[in-house]
Each structure stands twice: as structure tokens, then as C-alpha cells.
CSV table of C-alpha atoms and ligand atoms in Angstrom, one decimal:
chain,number,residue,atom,x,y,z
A,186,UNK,CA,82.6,29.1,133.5
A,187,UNK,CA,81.2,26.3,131.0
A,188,UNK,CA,79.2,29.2,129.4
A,189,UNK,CA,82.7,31.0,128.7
A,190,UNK,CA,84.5,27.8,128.1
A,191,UNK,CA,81.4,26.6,125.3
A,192,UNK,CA,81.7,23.4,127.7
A,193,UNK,CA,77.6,23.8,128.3
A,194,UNK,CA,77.1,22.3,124.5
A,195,UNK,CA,76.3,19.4,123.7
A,196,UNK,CA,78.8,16.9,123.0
A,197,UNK,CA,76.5,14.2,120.9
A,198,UNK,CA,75.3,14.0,117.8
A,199,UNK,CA,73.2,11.6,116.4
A,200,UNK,CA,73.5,11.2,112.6
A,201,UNK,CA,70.4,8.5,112.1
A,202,UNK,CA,69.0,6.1,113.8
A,203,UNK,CA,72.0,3.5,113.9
A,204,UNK,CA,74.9,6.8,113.9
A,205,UNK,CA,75.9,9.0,116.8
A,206,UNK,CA,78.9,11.3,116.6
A,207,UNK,CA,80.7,12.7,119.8
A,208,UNK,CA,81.8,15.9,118.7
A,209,UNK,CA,85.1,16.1,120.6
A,210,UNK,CA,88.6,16.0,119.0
A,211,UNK,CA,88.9,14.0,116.9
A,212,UNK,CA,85.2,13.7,115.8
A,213,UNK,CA,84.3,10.1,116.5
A,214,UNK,CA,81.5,7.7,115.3
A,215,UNK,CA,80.3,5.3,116.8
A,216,UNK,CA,77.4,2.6,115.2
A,217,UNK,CA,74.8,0.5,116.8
A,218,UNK,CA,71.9,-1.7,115.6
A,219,UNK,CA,69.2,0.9,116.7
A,220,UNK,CA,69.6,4.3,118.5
A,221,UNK,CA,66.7,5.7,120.0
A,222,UNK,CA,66.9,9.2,120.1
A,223,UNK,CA,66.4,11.2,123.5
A,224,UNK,CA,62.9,12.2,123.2
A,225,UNK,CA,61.8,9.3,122.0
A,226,UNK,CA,58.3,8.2,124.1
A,227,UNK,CA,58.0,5.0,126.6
A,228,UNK,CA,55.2,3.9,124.4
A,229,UNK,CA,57.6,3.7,121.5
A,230,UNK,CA,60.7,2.8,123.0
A,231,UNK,CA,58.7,-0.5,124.2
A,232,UNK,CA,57.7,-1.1,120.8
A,233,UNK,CA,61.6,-1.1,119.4
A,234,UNK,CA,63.1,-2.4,122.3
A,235,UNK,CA,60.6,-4.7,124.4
A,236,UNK,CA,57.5,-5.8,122.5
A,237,UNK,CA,60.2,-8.2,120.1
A,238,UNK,CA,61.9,-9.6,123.2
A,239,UNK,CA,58.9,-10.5,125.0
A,240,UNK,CA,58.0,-12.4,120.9
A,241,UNK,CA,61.6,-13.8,121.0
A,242,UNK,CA,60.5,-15.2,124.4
A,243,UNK,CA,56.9,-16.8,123.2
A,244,UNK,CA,59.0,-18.4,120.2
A,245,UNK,CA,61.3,-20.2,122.7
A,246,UNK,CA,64.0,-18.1,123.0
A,247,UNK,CA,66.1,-16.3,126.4
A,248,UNK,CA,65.9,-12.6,125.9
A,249,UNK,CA,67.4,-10.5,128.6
A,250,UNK,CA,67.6,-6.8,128.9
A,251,UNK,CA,70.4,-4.9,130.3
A,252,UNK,CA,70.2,-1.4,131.4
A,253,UNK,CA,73.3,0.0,132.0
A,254,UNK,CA,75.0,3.9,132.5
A,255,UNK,CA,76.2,6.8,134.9
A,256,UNK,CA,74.0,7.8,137.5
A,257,UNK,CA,71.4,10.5,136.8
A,258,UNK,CA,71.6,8.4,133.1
A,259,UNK,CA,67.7,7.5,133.0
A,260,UNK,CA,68.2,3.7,133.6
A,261,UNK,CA,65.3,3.7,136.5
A,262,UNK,CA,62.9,5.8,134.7
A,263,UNK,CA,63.7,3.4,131.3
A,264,UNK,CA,62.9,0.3,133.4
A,265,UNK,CA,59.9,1.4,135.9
A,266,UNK,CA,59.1,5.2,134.5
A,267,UNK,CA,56.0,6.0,136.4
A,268,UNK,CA,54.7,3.1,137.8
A,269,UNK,CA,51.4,4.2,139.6
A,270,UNK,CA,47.9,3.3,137.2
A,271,UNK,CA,45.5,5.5,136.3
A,272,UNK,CA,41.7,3.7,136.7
A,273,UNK,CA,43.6,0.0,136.7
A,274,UNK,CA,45.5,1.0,133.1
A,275,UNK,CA,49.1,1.6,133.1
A,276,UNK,CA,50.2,5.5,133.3
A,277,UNK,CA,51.5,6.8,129.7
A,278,UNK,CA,54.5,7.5,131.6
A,279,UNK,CA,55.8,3.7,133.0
A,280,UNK,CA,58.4,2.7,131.6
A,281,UNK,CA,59.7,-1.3,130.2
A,282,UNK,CA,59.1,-3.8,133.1
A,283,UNK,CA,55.1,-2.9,133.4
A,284,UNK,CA,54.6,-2.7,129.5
A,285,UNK,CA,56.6,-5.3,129.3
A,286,UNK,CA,55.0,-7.9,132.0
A,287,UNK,CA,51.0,-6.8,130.7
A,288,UNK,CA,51.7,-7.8,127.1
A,289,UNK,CA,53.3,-11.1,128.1
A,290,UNK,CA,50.4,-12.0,130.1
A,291,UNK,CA,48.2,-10.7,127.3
A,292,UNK,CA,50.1,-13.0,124.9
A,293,UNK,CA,50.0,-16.2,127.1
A,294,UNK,CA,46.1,-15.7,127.7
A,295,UNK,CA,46.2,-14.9,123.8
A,296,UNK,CA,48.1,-18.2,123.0
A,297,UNK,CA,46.1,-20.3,125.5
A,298,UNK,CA,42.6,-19.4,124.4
A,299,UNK,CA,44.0,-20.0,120.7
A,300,UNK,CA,45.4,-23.5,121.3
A,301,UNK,CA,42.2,-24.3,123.8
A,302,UNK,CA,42.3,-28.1,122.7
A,303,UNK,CA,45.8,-29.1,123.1
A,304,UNK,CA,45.6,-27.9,126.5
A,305,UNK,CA,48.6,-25.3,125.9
A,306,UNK,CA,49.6,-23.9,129.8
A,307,UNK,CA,52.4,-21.8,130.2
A,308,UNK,CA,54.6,-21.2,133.3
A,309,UNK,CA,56.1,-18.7,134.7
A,310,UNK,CA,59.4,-17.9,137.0
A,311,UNK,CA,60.4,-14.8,138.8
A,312,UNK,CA,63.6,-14.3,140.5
A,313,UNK,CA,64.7,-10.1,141.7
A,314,UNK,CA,68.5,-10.5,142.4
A,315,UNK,CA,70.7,-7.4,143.8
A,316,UNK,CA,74.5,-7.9,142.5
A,317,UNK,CA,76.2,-4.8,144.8
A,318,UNK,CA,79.6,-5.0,146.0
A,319,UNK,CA,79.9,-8.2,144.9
A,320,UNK,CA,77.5,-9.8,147.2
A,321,UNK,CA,74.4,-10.9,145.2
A,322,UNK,CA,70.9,-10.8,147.7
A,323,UNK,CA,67.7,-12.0,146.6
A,324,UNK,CA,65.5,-9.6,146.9
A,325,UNK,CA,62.1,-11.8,147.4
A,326,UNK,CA,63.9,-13.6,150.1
A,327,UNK,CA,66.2,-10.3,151.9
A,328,UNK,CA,67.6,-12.7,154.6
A,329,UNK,CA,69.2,-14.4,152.1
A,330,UNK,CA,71.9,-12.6,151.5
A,331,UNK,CA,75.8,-13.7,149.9
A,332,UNK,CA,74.1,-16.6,147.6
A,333,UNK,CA,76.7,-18.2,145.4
A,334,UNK,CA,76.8,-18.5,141.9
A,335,UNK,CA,76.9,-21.6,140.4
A,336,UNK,CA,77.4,-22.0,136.6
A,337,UNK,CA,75.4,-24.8,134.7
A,338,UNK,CA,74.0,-25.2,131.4
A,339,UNK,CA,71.1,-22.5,131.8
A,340,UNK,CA,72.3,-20.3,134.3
A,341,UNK,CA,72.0,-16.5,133.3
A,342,UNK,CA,74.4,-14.2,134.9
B,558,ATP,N1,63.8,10.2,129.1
B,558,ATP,C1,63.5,10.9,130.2
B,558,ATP,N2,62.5,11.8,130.2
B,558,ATP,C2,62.2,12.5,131.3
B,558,ATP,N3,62.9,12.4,132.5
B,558,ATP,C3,63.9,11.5,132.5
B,558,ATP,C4,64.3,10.7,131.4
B,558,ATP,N4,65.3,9.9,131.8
B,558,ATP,C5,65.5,10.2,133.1
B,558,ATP,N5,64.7,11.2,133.5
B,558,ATP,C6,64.7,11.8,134.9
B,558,ATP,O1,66.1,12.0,135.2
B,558,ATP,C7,66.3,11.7,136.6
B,558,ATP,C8,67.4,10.6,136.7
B,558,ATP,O2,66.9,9.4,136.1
B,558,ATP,P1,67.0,8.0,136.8
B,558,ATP,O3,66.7,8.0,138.3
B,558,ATP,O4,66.2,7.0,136.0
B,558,ATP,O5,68.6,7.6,136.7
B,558,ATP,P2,69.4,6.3,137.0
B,558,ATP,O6,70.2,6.0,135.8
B,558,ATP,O7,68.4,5.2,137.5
B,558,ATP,O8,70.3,6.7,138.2
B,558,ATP,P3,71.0,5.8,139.4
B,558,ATP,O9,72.1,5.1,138.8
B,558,ATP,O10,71.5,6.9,140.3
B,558,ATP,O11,69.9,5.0,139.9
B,558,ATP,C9,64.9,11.2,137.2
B,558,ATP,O12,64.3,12.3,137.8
B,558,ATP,C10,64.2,10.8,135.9
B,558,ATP,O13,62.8,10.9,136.1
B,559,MG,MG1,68.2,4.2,139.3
């Protein structure tokens, strides 16, 4: 039936790298800062998308990455990809939060070794939250589950 209806097309096109067009009725445009395009590699979508933030992050600065879309959309193979190593290196395949976490260590050892003699250390905090049905679980800690929020000055939500 979506062969006969011409409903198996696509419905997205994208113009350039900061243009897509759905190509519904009306036609509609929409613009972003950066489109990567569907085939684009995990290699080089880390390079637009998650070698700056984890720089923004060495200069001082939050960075936070959102994934967000329908199910089935790609957000889990974005974020993890495949995830198992090959000989202790990282599969071509894994997606942001392994690429991600390697070159931030690689940085900090980088930026350590550099600035030897003023004793530069750097530290580093992990939390794994769940937010699901409104109920947010910490996921290092599963027993813990319904924690509050509270809001303060550098509280990420
Ligand atoms: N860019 C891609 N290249 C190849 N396969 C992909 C790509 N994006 C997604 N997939 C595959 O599509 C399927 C669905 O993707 P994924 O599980 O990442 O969706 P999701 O957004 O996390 O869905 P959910 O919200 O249900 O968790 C998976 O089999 C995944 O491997
Ligand atoms: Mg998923």
C-alpha cells in the first residue's frame, strides 16, 4: 500500500550541511548550526560533534550532550555504537561516549605531563542518572531510587 500510495519515499532532504527540507506540503525548511548527514561515520561525527566539547571542557567550560528522538532513531548506537575493543583499541564502530571518555583522558595525561612543574592534577566526577516516568534512579547506586532534585547554582538538569 505505501508502494501504491508513493508513501515509501523519502520525506527529507538535506540541502547542505546547515539546510534540510521536509518535502511534504508545503515544502518546509528547516536550518541548524551543523547537519550531519545520515551516512556520515562515527569517526567523523566525533570530530564535529564531540572532540570540541570535550576542548570546551579542558578550557573551563560545561558542555553537555543531549541525544534526543523516536525510538528506532539511532540515539543508542550514536552514544555507545559498538562498544566491544578489538586488541585493547576501540572498535571503528563505537559510537560518542568511548571516543569521547579516551581522548579526555588522553588530553588530561597530555596537559599534565606538559605543565609537569606546576603540579597541574585534574579531577574527575561521574554520575549515570535514569530520569523515567518521572522518577530519576541513580544508576551507580540502583537502590537509590526517587532522589530529589534540588536546584542550586551548578546543578545540571
Ligand atoms: N547510523 C547508523 N548506522 C547503522 N545502523 C544504525 C545507525 N543508527 C541506528 N542504527 C541501527 O538502528 C537500530 C536502532 O537504533 P538504536 O537502538 O540506536 O535506536 P534508539 O534511538 O536508541 O531507540 P530506543 O529509543 O528504542 O532506545 C539499531 O539496530 C542500530 O544499530
Ligand atoms: Mg536506545
Amino acid at each position: 500500500m505505501e508502494r501504491a500510495l508513493q508513501g515509501n519515499v523519502t520525506c527529507l532532504k538535506q540541502e547542505n550541511a546547515q539546510t534540510l527540507s521536509w518535502l511534504g506540503h508545503p515544502e518546509t525548511r528547516f536550518t541548524f548550526d551543523h547537519i550531519a548527514c545520515e551516512m556520515i561515520s562515527q569517526e567523523k561525527l566525533f570530530k564535529v560533534a564531540g572532540l570540541p566539547m570535550v576542548e570546551n571542557c579542558m578550557s573551563g567550560y560545561n558542555s553537555c550532550m543531549f541525544a534526543y528522538g523516536q525510538t528506532g532513531s539511532g540515539k543508542t548506537y550514536t552514544m555507545m555504537g559498538n562498544i566491544h575493543e578489538i586488541d585493547g583499541n576501540l572498535n571503528d564502530d563505537c559510537g560518542m561516549t568511548p571516543r569521547i571518555f579516551e581522548y579526555l583522558f588522553t588530553r588530561i595525561s597530555m596537559e599534565e605531563e606538559c605543565q609537569r612543574d606546576e603540579k597541574l592534577r585534574y579531577s574527575c566526577k561521574c554520575s549515570f542518572l535514569e530520569i523515567y516516568n518521572e522518577q530519576i534512579t541513580d544508576l551507580l547506586e540502583p537502590s537509590s531510587t526517587n532522589l530529589q532534585r534540588r536546584y542550586g547554582e551548578r546543578c545540571i538538569c
